[in-house]
XYZ file of C-alpha atoms in Angstrom:
746
model
C 158.198 92.239 98.633
C 156.472 91.363 101.872
C 155.620 87.786 102.683
C 152.503 86.573 104.483
C 154.735 85.898 107.499
C 155.859 89.501 107.451
C 152.270 90.708 107.117
C 151.347 88.611 110.134
C 154.116 90.159 112.209
C 153.045 93.695 111.512
C 150.560 95.674 113.533
C 148.435 98.054 111.464
C 147.537 101.124 113.521
C 146.929 104.769 112.760
C 147.337 107.924 114.771
C 144.833 109.323 117.232
C 141.228 109.458 116.102
C 139.245 112.618 116.770
C 137.163 111.393 119.690
C 135.696 114.186 121.828
C 134.498 113.360 125.354
C 133.464 109.805 124.637
C 133.900 106.144 125.358
C 133.747 103.205 122.963
C 132.091 99.922 123.862
C 131.875 96.486 122.388
C 132.720 92.878 122.930
C 133.923 90.458 120.340
C 136.913 88.839 121.965
C 139.228 86.102 120.897
C 142.127 84.792 122.901
C 144.371 87.711 121.995
C 142.341 90.809 121.118
C 143.757 93.003 118.392
C 144.992 96.433 119.484
C 142.326 99.119 119.486
C 143.169 101.627 116.736
C 141.135 104.404 118.392
C 143.501 106.517 120.498
C 141.537 108.853 122.784
C 142.978 111.970 124.348
C 143.533 112.360 128.082
C 140.335 111.808 130.047
C 138.715 109.812 127.252
C 138.510 106.081 126.787
C 138.009 103.622 123.941
C 137.337 100.080 125.036
C 136.589 98.662 121.582
C 137.153 99.678 117.964
C 133.483 99.729 116.972
C 131.150 101.863 119.059
C 131.695 105.342 120.457
C 129.245 106.992 122.832
C 129.776 110.670 123.552
C 127.696 113.712 124.367
C 126.488 113.774 120.768
C 125.181 110.209 120.729
C 126.434 106.957 119.193
C 129.109 106.635 116.514
C 129.781 103.318 114.834
C 133.228 102.793 113.340
C 132.306 100.354 110.574
C 135.179 98.425 109.033
C 133.422 97.581 105.757
C 133.453 100.004 102.831
C 130.182 101.475 101.604
C 130.004 101.101 97.838
C 126.253 101.134 97.381
C 125.499 97.794 99.020
C 123.981 99.391 102.137
C 126.562 98.114 104.604
C 126.518 101.294 106.700
C 122.791 100.974 107.296
C 122.824 97.256 108.034
C 125.786 97.406 110.422
C 124.152 100.339 112.227
C 120.927 98.347 112.556
C 122.815 95.448 114.145
C 124.386 97.746 116.729
C 121.183 99.706 117.363
C 119.143 96.525 117.824
C 121.047 95.493 120.929
C 122.114 98.908 122.169
C 118.505 100.137 122.299
C 118.951 103.232 120.178
C 117.061 104.310 117.099
C 118.783 104.103 113.746
C 118.720 107.872 113.351
C 120.701 108.139 116.591
C 123.688 106.327 115.042
C 126.393 108.070 113.077
C 128.548 105.766 110.947
C 132.180 106.407 110.022
C 134.586 104.075 108.252
C 137.187 102.773 110.654
C 140.904 103.306 110.041
C 143.094 100.622 108.530
C 143.589 98.321 111.486
C 144.088 94.715 112.500
C 141.082 94.963 114.824
C 138.776 95.270 111.829
C 139.750 91.945 110.282
C 137.077 90.156 108.257
C 136.466 86.770 109.887
C 134.364 85.493 106.976
C 137.150 85.653 104.373
C 138.907 82.522 105.606
C 135.735 80.699 106.612
C 134.395 81.023 103.068
C 137.608 79.562 101.648
C 137.260 76.223 103.427
C 137.021 73.089 101.246
C 133.621 71.749 100.283
C 130.656 72.682 98.167
C 129.434 75.221 100.697
C 125.812 74.204 100.675
C 126.764 70.902 102.336
C 128.187 72.656 105.430
C 126.588 71.423 108.643
C 126.584 73.224 111.979
C 129.907 71.666 112.989
C 131.697 72.739 109.822
C 130.165 76.194 110.119
C 131.518 76.427 113.692
C 134.955 75.359 112.470
C 134.807 78.069 109.814
C 133.941 80.690 112.420
C 136.844 79.597 114.589
C 139.351 79.596 111.729
C 137.997 82.944 110.580
C 139.781 84.634 113.450
C 143.082 83.834 111.746
C 142.139 86.786 109.554
C 143.223 88.934 112.482
C 146.746 87.552 112.259
C 146.884 88.338 108.553
C 145.325 91.791 108.971
C 142.505 90.920 106.578
C 140.668 94.206 106.963
C 138.578 94.226 103.827
C 135.268 94.317 102.022
C 134.444 91.695 99.420
C 133.261 88.173 98.792
C 129.741 89.096 99.968
C 131.025 88.681 103.534
C 130.092 91.906 105.332
C 126.925 90.677 106.999
C 128.274 87.171 107.586
C 131.205 88.774 109.370
C 129.200 91.339 111.313
C 125.901 89.635 112.154
C 126.943 88.329 115.579
C 129.916 90.621 116.002
C 128.002 93.907 115.922
C 125.056 92.641 117.955
C 127.463 91.477 120.646
C 129.151 94.886 120.644
C 125.782 96.581 121.136
C 124.618 94.142 123.803
C 127.821 94.481 125.834
C 127.634 98.266 125.625
C 124.010 98.218 126.810
C 124.702 96.016 129.820
C 127.841 97.947 130.794
C 125.874 101.188 130.760
C 123.179 99.574 132.897
C 125.808 98.324 135.345
C 127.210 101.848 135.594
C 123.761 103.228 136.410
C 123.116 100.407 138.892
C 126.297 101.169 140.845
C 125.497 104.872 140.837
C 121.984 104.238 142.172
C 122.905 101.388 144.517
C 120.492 98.919 142.934
C 120.858 95.758 140.865
C 121.328 95.865 137.115
C 118.279 93.645 136.688
C 116.062 96.457 137.953
C 117.030 98.665 135.014
C 115.999 98.726 131.368
C 117.003 100.762 128.321
C 115.167 102.701 125.637
C 116.200 105.095 122.865
C 119.707 105.757 124.159
C 118.912 105.967 127.857
C 118.902 103.743 130.936
C 115.466 103.644 132.582
C 115.265 103.438 136.393
C 112.478 101.704 138.350
C 110.611 105.007 138.807
C 110.739 105.758 135.056
C 113.609 108.262 135.149
C 115.752 108.149 132.006
C 119.509 108.609 132.257
C 121.028 109.333 128.810
C 123.924 107.107 127.792
C 126.086 110.205 127.396
C 125.843 110.893 131.170
C 127.069 107.387 131.976
C 129.784 106.974 129.370
C 132.807 108.231 131.301
C 132.028 106.155 134.381
C 131.295 103.138 132.215
C 134.815 103.426 130.818
C 136.168 102.486 134.231
C 134.319 99.145 134.285
C 135.231 95.875 132.694
C 132.786 95.224 129.832
C 129.807 93.182 130.952
C 129.130 89.990 129.035
C 125.637 89.880 127.580
C 123.445 87.391 125.795
C 121.961 88.321 122.431
C 118.263 88.980 122.225
C 116.080 86.369 120.533
C 114.696 87.177 117.114
C 111.215 87.499 118.605
C 112.362 90.733 120.284
C 114.028 92.335 117.250
C 112.832 95.809 116.320
C 115.146 96.559 113.392
C 116.672 93.341 112.070
C 114.486 91.816 109.400
C 112.755 95.103 108.642
C 113.670 97.606 105.947
C 115.229 100.832 107.201
C 115.921 104.235 105.621
C 119.436 104.258 104.221
C 121.788 106.154 106.514
C 123.709 107.553 103.545
C 120.596 108.634 101.629
C 120.641 112.338 102.555
C 124.384 112.700 101.874
C 124.108 111.161 98.438
C 120.940 113.048 97.539
C 122.483 116.397 98.462
C 125.925 115.714 97.017
C 127.652 116.063 100.373
C 128.847 112.432 100.438
C 132.597 112.395 99.907
C 133.963 109.973 97.332
C 137.671 109.715 96.661
C 137.457 112.030 93.689
C 135.701 114.681 95.843
C 138.569 115.103 98.309
C 139.784 118.695 98.512
C 142.660 119.826 100.743
C 144.526 123.116 101.159
C 147.305 123.475 98.610
C 146.174 120.431 96.635
C 147.829 119.542 93.345
C 145.956 117.696 90.584
C 147.452 114.981 88.429
C 146.689 112.224 85.984
C 148.713 109.271 84.799
C 149.318 107.165 81.717
C 150.927 103.770 82.166
C 151.876 101.277 79.482
C 148.586 99.983 78.000
C 150.448 96.750 77.215
C 150.305 95.787 80.855
C 153.486 94.374 82.308
C 155.588 96.114 79.687
C 157.887 99.002 80.560
C 158.592 102.370 78.976
C 161.492 102.957 76.594
C 161.301 106.730 76.866
C 159.134 109.798 76.334
C 159.210 113.345 74.992
C 157.244 115.777 77.179
C 158.397 119.008 75.527
C 154.956 119.950 74.205
C 153.210 119.115 77.464
C 155.664 121.053 79.601
C 154.978 124.155 77.532
C 151.225 124.081 78.128
C 149.916 126.831 80.463
C 148.954 125.421 83.846
C 151.176 122.343 83.627
C 153.437 122.266 86.676
C 155.396 119.052 86.354
C 155.863 115.892 84.298
C 156.976 112.896 86.357
C 158.568 109.655 85.188
C 156.505 106.914 86.879
C 158.651 103.990 85.719
C 156.281 102.237 83.325
C 154.507 105.485 82.465
C 154.250 109.209 83.032
C 152.188 111.533 85.191
C 151.346 115.188 84.735
C 150.726 117.589 87.617
C 148.651 120.565 86.571
C 146.267 123.279 87.697
C 143.333 120.893 87.372
C 142.647 117.276 86.459
C 141.291 117.974 82.978
C 144.389 119.950 82.014
C 146.606 117.128 83.312
C 144.733 114.644 81.106
C 145.064 116.920 78.077
C 148.789 117.309 78.700
C 149.234 113.534 78.756
C 147.875 113.423 75.209
C 150.672 115.768 74.174
C 153.425 113.457 75.459
C 155.023 111.096 72.962
C 155.746 107.819 74.732
C 157.594 104.757 73.445
C 156.206 101.635 75.108
C 157.711 98.193 75.472
C 155.809 95.131 74.262
C 153.409 93.131 76.417
C 154.553 89.875 78.064
C 151.482 88.058 76.682
C 150.148 87.285 73.174
C 149.204 90.578 71.514
C 145.940 89.556 69.789
C 142.688 88.230 71.228
C 142.690 85.015 69.185
C 146.233 84.270 70.322
C 145.247 84.917 73.936
C 142.440 82.347 73.822
C 144.664 79.869 72.012
C 147.061 80.157 74.959
C 144.182 79.641 77.422
C 143.114 76.516 75.501
C 146.597 75.055 75.968
C 145.775 74.669 79.664
C 143.446 71.786 78.788
C 146.524 69.806 77.727
C 147.958 69.971 81.245
C 146.835 68.107 84.334
C 143.974 69.883 86.096
C 144.674 72.089 89.079
C 141.530 70.756 90.733
C 138.881 68.088 90.464
C 136.721 69.132 93.401
C 133.783 67.050 92.273
C 134.121 63.531 90.948
C 130.959 61.548 91.669
C 130.262 58.204 90.072
C 132.107 57.298 86.865
C 132.228 60.170 84.396
C 134.335 58.174 81.942
C 131.622 55.572 81.345
C 128.605 56.485 79.234
C 125.553 54.797 80.833
C 123.799 52.218 78.661
C 121.033 53.725 76.571
C 122.062 57.312 77.334
C 122.304 60.065 74.732
C 125.628 61.902 74.808
C 126.102 65.584 73.960
C 129.051 67.968 74.024
C 129.478 71.738 73.838
C 132.300 74.281 74.047
C 131.804 77.760 75.525
C 133.815 80.978 75.650
C 133.520 84.200 77.626
C 135.656 87.331 77.221
C 137.820 89.367 79.502
C 135.759 92.025 81.302
C 136.562 95.387 82.850
C 135.085 96.445 86.171
C 133.998 99.776 84.655
C 133.312 101.470 87.997
C 131.429 104.742 87.580
C 134.148 106.558 89.524
C 137.509 105.904 87.818
C 140.472 104.931 89.972
C 141.890 107.772 92.037
C 143.713 108.502 95.266
C 145.021 111.545 97.112
C 148.371 111.284 98.884
C 150.273 113.613 101.193
C 153.836 112.804 102.272
C 154.909 115.146 105.031
C 157.156 114.996 108.096
C 157.784 111.273 107.804
C 154.106 110.398 107.511
C 152.001 109.389 104.532
C 148.277 110.168 104.519
C 145.963 108.698 101.887
C 142.366 109.389 100.902
C 140.685 106.958 98.538
C 137.835 104.559 98.061
C 139.272 101.107 98.684
C 138.168 97.620 99.709
C 141.346 96.509 101.534
C 142.677 99.328 103.755
C 145.453 97.359 105.471
C 146.828 96.114 102.161
C 146.714 99.648 100.733
C 148.516 100.774 103.866
C 151.208 98.098 103.585
C 151.905 98.512 99.860
C 151.974 102.315 100.052
C 154.317 102.129 103.034
C 156.664 99.996 100.947
C 156.462 102.520 98.095
C 157.206 105.437 100.424
C 159.966 103.665 102.350
C 157.976 103.861 105.590
C 156.588 101.472 108.165
C 152.883 100.734 108.081
C 152.230 102.640 111.297
C 153.479 105.756 109.507
C 150.676 105.500 106.930
C 147.123 106.661 107.577
C 144.389 105.463 105.199
C 141.132 107.400 105.015
C 138.498 105.311 103.236
C 135.883 107.399 101.443
C 132.708 106.258 99.756
C 133.402 104.055 96.732
C 131.921 105.045 93.394
C 131.789 101.371 92.486
C 134.044 98.597 93.686
C 133.032 95.241 92.158
C 136.417 93.877 93.288
C 138.511 96.457 91.438
C 139.214 98.449 94.572
C 140.432 95.328 96.332
C 143.645 96.176 94.455
C 146.057 98.925 95.489
C 147.808 100.078 92.296
C 145.984 103.429 92.151
C 147.082 104.271 95.721
C 150.664 103.139 95.127
C 150.927 105.368 92.050
C 149.559 108.315 94.034
C 152.190 107.612 96.687
C 154.899 107.446 94.043
C 153.835 110.856 92.818
C 153.619 112.284 96.345
C 157.253 111.304 96.884
C 158.146 113.756 94.111
C 156.134 116.543 95.772
C 156.632 116.281 99.561
C 154.466 118.585 101.646
C 151.761 118.967 99.003
C 148.626 116.799 98.787
C 148.413 115.337 95.279
C 145.210 113.935 93.846
C 145.926 111.421 91.105
C 142.804 110.749 89.012
C 142.766 108.290 86.137
C 140.922 109.012 82.929
C 138.151 106.617 81.966
C 140.399 105.247 79.222
C 143.315 104.708 81.609
C 140.967 102.966 84.023
C 139.551 100.597 81.422
C 142.835 99.830 79.669
C 144.769 99.347 82.886
C 142.368 97.108 84.794
C 142.797 93.783 86.562
C 140.210 92.136 84.345
C 137.741 89.344 84.900
C 139.631 86.564 83.091
C 138.530 85.267 79.744
C 137.579 81.614 80.083
C 136.839 78.475 78.074
C 134.776 75.419 78.971
C 134.478 72.005 77.424
C 131.349 70.228 78.519
C 130.255 66.644 77.994
C 127.039 65.166 79.302
C 124.426 62.496 78.875
C 120.672 62.190 79.377
C 118.524 59.108 79.770
C 114.800 58.709 80.347
C 114.363 62.474 80.539
C 117.029 63.012 83.216
C 120.673 64.043 83.454
C 122.872 61.045 84.162
C 126.328 62.456 83.432
C 128.132 65.798 83.397
C 131.880 66.019 82.751
C 133.218 69.573 82.558
C 136.531 71.321 82.174
C 137.146 75.043 82.607
C 140.323 76.938 81.692
C 141.261 80.487 82.640
C 143.961 82.500 84.372
C 143.695 82.582 88.147
C 142.833 85.849 89.941
C 143.842 84.221 93.242
C 147.294 83.300 91.952
C 147.889 86.750 90.507
C 146.583 88.555 93.599
C 148.863 86.508 95.865
C 151.795 87.359 93.636
C 150.948 91.074 93.640
C 150.363 91.213 97.372
C 152.982 88.954 98.884
C 155.115 87.547 96.040
C 153.863 84.066 96.909
C 152.777 81.299 94.543
C 149.246 79.952 94.569
C 149.252 76.521 96.191
C 146.775 73.675 96.110
C 143.408 73.503 94.373
C 142.082 76.910 93.347
C 138.515 76.808 94.637
C 137.670 80.295 93.356
C 138.566 79.227 89.819
C 135.879 76.522 89.836
C 133.251 78.051 92.127
C 129.845 77.717 90.521
C 131.278 74.860 88.443
C 131.946 71.976 90.815
C 129.305 72.977 93.382
C 126.211 73.377 91.222
C 123.485 72.030 93.574
C 122.300 69.235 91.298
C 122.079 65.500 92.004
C 123.686 63.930 88.932
C 125.029 60.392 89.497
C 128.146 60.805 87.343
C 129.403 64.320 87.922
C 133.027 65.428 87.416
C 134.284 68.994 87.138
C 137.933 69.925 86.575
C 139.700 73.278 86.692
C 142.727 74.081 84.504
C 144.833 77.179 85.194
C 146.105 79.091 82.176
C 149.552 80.621 82.391
C 148.967 83.991 80.763
C 150.161 87.326 82.110
C 147.232 89.595 81.302
C 146.420 91.103 84.720
C 143.243 89.589 86.175
C 141.481 90.182 89.462
C 138.297 89.751 91.416
C 135.253 90.796 89.375
C 131.790 90.717 90.934
C 131.064 87.038 91.741
C 134.529 86.027 90.437
C 134.604 82.417 89.111
C 130.845 82.105 89.399
C 130.505 84.861 86.804
C 131.656 82.596 83.983
C 131.062 79.148 85.460
C 127.329 79.749 85.890
C 127.126 80.561 82.181
C 128.937 77.332 81.300
C 126.973 75.066 83.629
C 123.517 76.575 83.210
C 123.800 76.855 79.434
C 124.803 73.192 79.254
C 122.084 72.092 81.678
C 119.625 73.866 79.393
C 121.012 72.018 76.382
C 120.672 68.768 78.300
C 117.070 69.551 79.197
C 116.173 70.104 75.552
C 118.062 66.960 74.516
C 116.030 65.059 77.115
C 112.774 66.523 75.830
C 112.141 68.076 79.251
C 110.964 71.472 80.413
C 114.144 73.391 81.384
C 112.802 74.540 84.751
C 111.262 71.204 85.704
C 114.487 69.474 84.610
C 116.442 71.606 87.087
C 113.863 71.177 89.825
C 114.162 67.415 89.666
C 117.953 67.638 90.003
C 117.842 70.239 92.784
C 115.177 68.539 94.920
C 117.400 65.480 95.279
C 120.470 67.560 96.128
C 119.573 70.564 98.310
C 116.151 71.857 99.308
C 116.931 75.636 99.265
C 118.054 75.370 95.621
C 114.758 73.719 94.705
C 112.878 76.332 96.735
C 114.227 79.286 94.749
C 113.401 77.488 91.496
C 109.877 76.860 92.759
C 109.613 80.527 93.703
C 110.583 81.898 90.266
C 108.310 79.338 88.665
C 105.372 80.731 90.602
C 106.417 84.377 90.307
C 106.827 84.240 86.534
C 103.817 82.003 85.902
C 106.151 79.570 84.148
C 104.261 77.020 82.062
C 107.009 75.874 79.734
C 105.125 77.413 76.819
C 105.762 80.883 75.403
C 103.806 82.670 72.667
C 105.380 83.519 69.326
C 107.735 86.471 69.592
C 108.468 85.775 73.270
C 111.197 83.702 74.909
C 111.934 82.727 78.495
C 115.010 81.245 80.098
C 115.900 80.116 83.579
C 119.177 79.686 85.451
C 120.253 78.738 88.959
C 123.541 79.392 90.728
C 124.706 78.844 94.284
C 127.378 81.365 95.232
C 128.660 82.957 98.454
C 126.277 80.841 100.499
C 123.150 81.904 98.599
C 121.171 80.049 95.931
C 119.661 82.383 93.338
C 117.286 81.473 90.510
C 116.378 83.901 87.738
C 113.874 83.811 84.907
C 114.433 86.260 82.045
C 111.833 87.104 79.403
C 112.686 88.552 75.989
C 110.415 89.846 73.224
C 111.131 90.497 69.556
C 109.840 93.965 68.773
C 110.353 96.042 65.600
C 113.258 93.907 64.458
C 115.202 94.000 67.739
C 115.097 91.977 70.929
C 114.029 93.627 74.159
C 114.532 92.193 77.658
C 111.076 92.819 79.122
C 110.757 91.020 82.454
C 112.900 89.355 85.083
C 112.085 87.371 88.195
C 114.638 86.648 90.922
C 114.365 84.405 93.970
C 117.119 84.032 96.562
C 117.491 82.337 99.926
C 119.792 84.348 102.197
C 118.977 82.566 105.465
C 118.345 85.824 107.315
C 117.447 89.064 105.540
C 118.831 91.775 107.806
C 117.167 94.399 105.598
C 114.848 92.864 102.953
C 114.802 95.923 100.685
C 118.593 96.110 100.638
C 118.663 92.416 99.711
C 116.224 93.073 96.873
C 118.236 96.065 95.664
C 121.441 94.032 95.620
C 119.827 91.193 93.687
C 118.413 93.690 91.189
C 121.759 95.474 90.829
C 123.724 92.234 90.601
C 121.473 90.992 87.821
C 121.785 94.315 85.974
C 125.580 94.069 86.185
C 125.427 90.521 84.843
C 123.038 91.439 82.031
C 125.275 94.332 80.975
C 128.255 92.022 80.693
C 126.239 89.307 78.961
C 124.899 91.686 76.329
C 127.771 94.057 75.648
C 130.834 93.453 77.831
C 134.160 92.441 76.355
C 137.782 93.483 76.442
C 139.649 92.525 73.294
C 143.323 93.021 72.516
C 145.202 94.389 69.542
C 148.966 94.814 69.549
C 148.903 93.906 73.242
C 146.598 96.723 74.344
C 142.905 96.658 75.294
C 140.818 98.028 72.437
C 137.971 99.305 74.608
C 138.451 102.586 76.460
C 135.089 104.085 77.343
C 131.376 103.365 77.500
C 130.706 103.946 73.784
C 132.635 100.726 73.140
C 131.936 99.053 76.502
C 128.198 99.523 76.796
C 125.815 98.674 79.631
C 122.139 98.066 80.216
C 120.350 101.415 80.219
C 117.217 102.470 82.092
C 115.011 102.022 79.022
C 116.394 98.536 78.330
C 116.342 97.285 81.932
C 113.574 94.716 82.411
C 110.745 95.083 84.914
C 112.011 93.042 87.837
C 110.422 91.268 90.784
C 112.516 89.871 93.640
C 111.459 87.388 96.306
C 113.633 86.827 99.384
C 113.437 83.430 101.093
C 114.840 82.723 104.572
C 114.917 78.944 104.940
C 118.656 78.390 105.289
C 120.187 77.856 108.723
C 123.202 80.084 108.036
C 123.477 83.603 106.676
C 124.240 83.862 102.959
C 125.895 86.633 100.950
C 123.956 89.253 99.025
C 126.195 91.623 97.027
C 127.337 89.186 94.341
C 124.943 86.202 94.013
C 122.525 88.081 91.762
C 125.120 88.358 88.987
C 125.956 84.747 87.931
C 122.501 83.533 86.769
C 121.854 86.589 84.582
C 123.910 85.628 81.524
C 122.719 82.018 81.214
C 119.083 82.914 81.917
C 119.230 85.497 79.125
C 121.040 83.175 76.704
C 118.496 80.443 77.424
C 115.650 82.900 76.805
C 117.185 83.858 73.469
C 117.311 80.191 72.522
C 113.637 79.855 73.425
C 112.858 82.869 71.238
C 115.105 82.211 68.226
C 116.230 78.582 68.350
C 119.845 79.800 68.239
C 122.080 78.545 71.046
C 124.595 81.119 72.309
C 127.828 79.529 73.452
C 129.939 82.668 73.415
C 129.553 86.057 75.069
C 128.804 88.899 74.600
C 125.435 88.236 72.998
C 125.419 91.411 70.891
C 127.503 89.632 68.245
C 124.782 87.049 67.542
C 121.556 88.862 68.376
C 120.060 92.255 67.552
C 119.636 93.492 71.110
C 117.915 96.782 71.822
C 120.435 99.378 72.981
């Protein structure tokens, strides 16, 4: 297995990109710039990995995967803003797996601290340390970092390109650069003549890039305004290529079945019946499972059903109750972290009323609409991959190891993602496709998982437990003492990637737990790591996804114990801690017309969570109708600092809440005999169009720094809904999913 040191030593490059008659521009330099992965042919030049200008216009090589979050459009807007081109003049392609496309925000977001207490100095330190991501080849999409990573980076690339083109025109005309301007992809001379960028590109390639200042926000044309989605036409016409759409000459189709008791091996199998099926070409031993290569994917899946396999047992407790008993044992050990310990949480203040509560949330599958898949071709000492993925350089490295190649012998083509949610930050689907391609050199093999294989062979959101203790006095919270226990996605991911142990406090495990933006004088939050081998990974909003439910459910219980309005109770705590948190609560209060009183048959709940740099407050309304409970309305307020595209922000908040509501209502993975019991949407349901509440979103921009957008809408959904159900029924939900305690409309 590779170590982080080995990763750092490697250079991730691919072969020549198809660049015809063009020149790339950009400027985002650190002391030792990463190698440019774009390799132009003779007579062409590529000065930077991001922007290509050729006779056809502008091409942006975006390093972040498009999985519905609008990253292609927003990154293009950042480039176009400074380059002086219109958005419809920019073509966007995903860049190859390369060190140059490292994500600087990954490391910055991992720094110690609550996050919302970061001043300008600490933010600057985070930006500086973020460049270490280049050393580790952290080319990836996740953690709601795409805009935080690209906001200055892409504008600087566009500005440098603009000024270099102007300098080229100035030297050609024998005048100063200051006499020139730009508009819609052309340099404008003093007499109004327009010289298209494409006519200047080759000469510009001979110049050193010109440093340029960024334009002030008062001059922005695109940033801060909603733009048509660049990928809209492709997706509407069906021409957008997802991993499962890849078609190549001579392609073979395959499916796989691995041990559903994850971590267990395979004792043996009998494929006689499958091998006799018409159209089945090959049955392959995959180590801990089998694959079938056939005339088409459906036939391969049917043939797998005909194979009798003898599986080994799982390395974890086989039943759900036993799994959670093992998780609870973590409370008996010393905590991995106590990242918040204000005041004296051991001492109950005089005259205070104490309350306690225990909470539980289940394991969850990612349930991406497009099941895991990858296409692999091993030919002439080179491996080529096509797949939707969130971490191209890690896919490249792990597939190189599987194929016995060096990373520079592996080319990764990142397609559109039919859902990521953190699942495609893993690489198992690509490694299995590579393993199969080794058995069929010279032929491209598309390995597509069935829905059941996808759901039963996931890296799940971990099941988690919380033990909460608190106290109220004179209508206010005076003490919160919490403990959370769960397996660690960070620890498991480090083991899978680099065979390294997790070291130090696991901040991801307690995010949304220790850094709830509330001023409570005695406030202690501890994280306990459970040693259980069920595979877990990064699920949309990660630790916040369960910690917000624990904290916001308990805060609601405290508000009721104090005889206070739940929203006003939170406002009082937030105002004394962090103004943006109070602002989003004020916003949903006004949006929803919150009065603290609801009519019979109606319930409302509120929740607040700070995650990925963004505070989000949500109010959920439920109504009892014809014997079932319907979620009727939702109000969301967020403060993202700077909304690059307000409608994309709103869409992400809406979608994040929908994802959270689906999990809160129906989501759970349970285990029997070591295997996940759920395999498809009939037993892993989701919010449907007719059950989705009417939703209003308000975007605030008061923060100094840019916040994340893709994930922060998810954490408040479950507690806001549970609190609304309490308001409606008087029954307090301390365990998810809610379908077991309430008759929810489906």
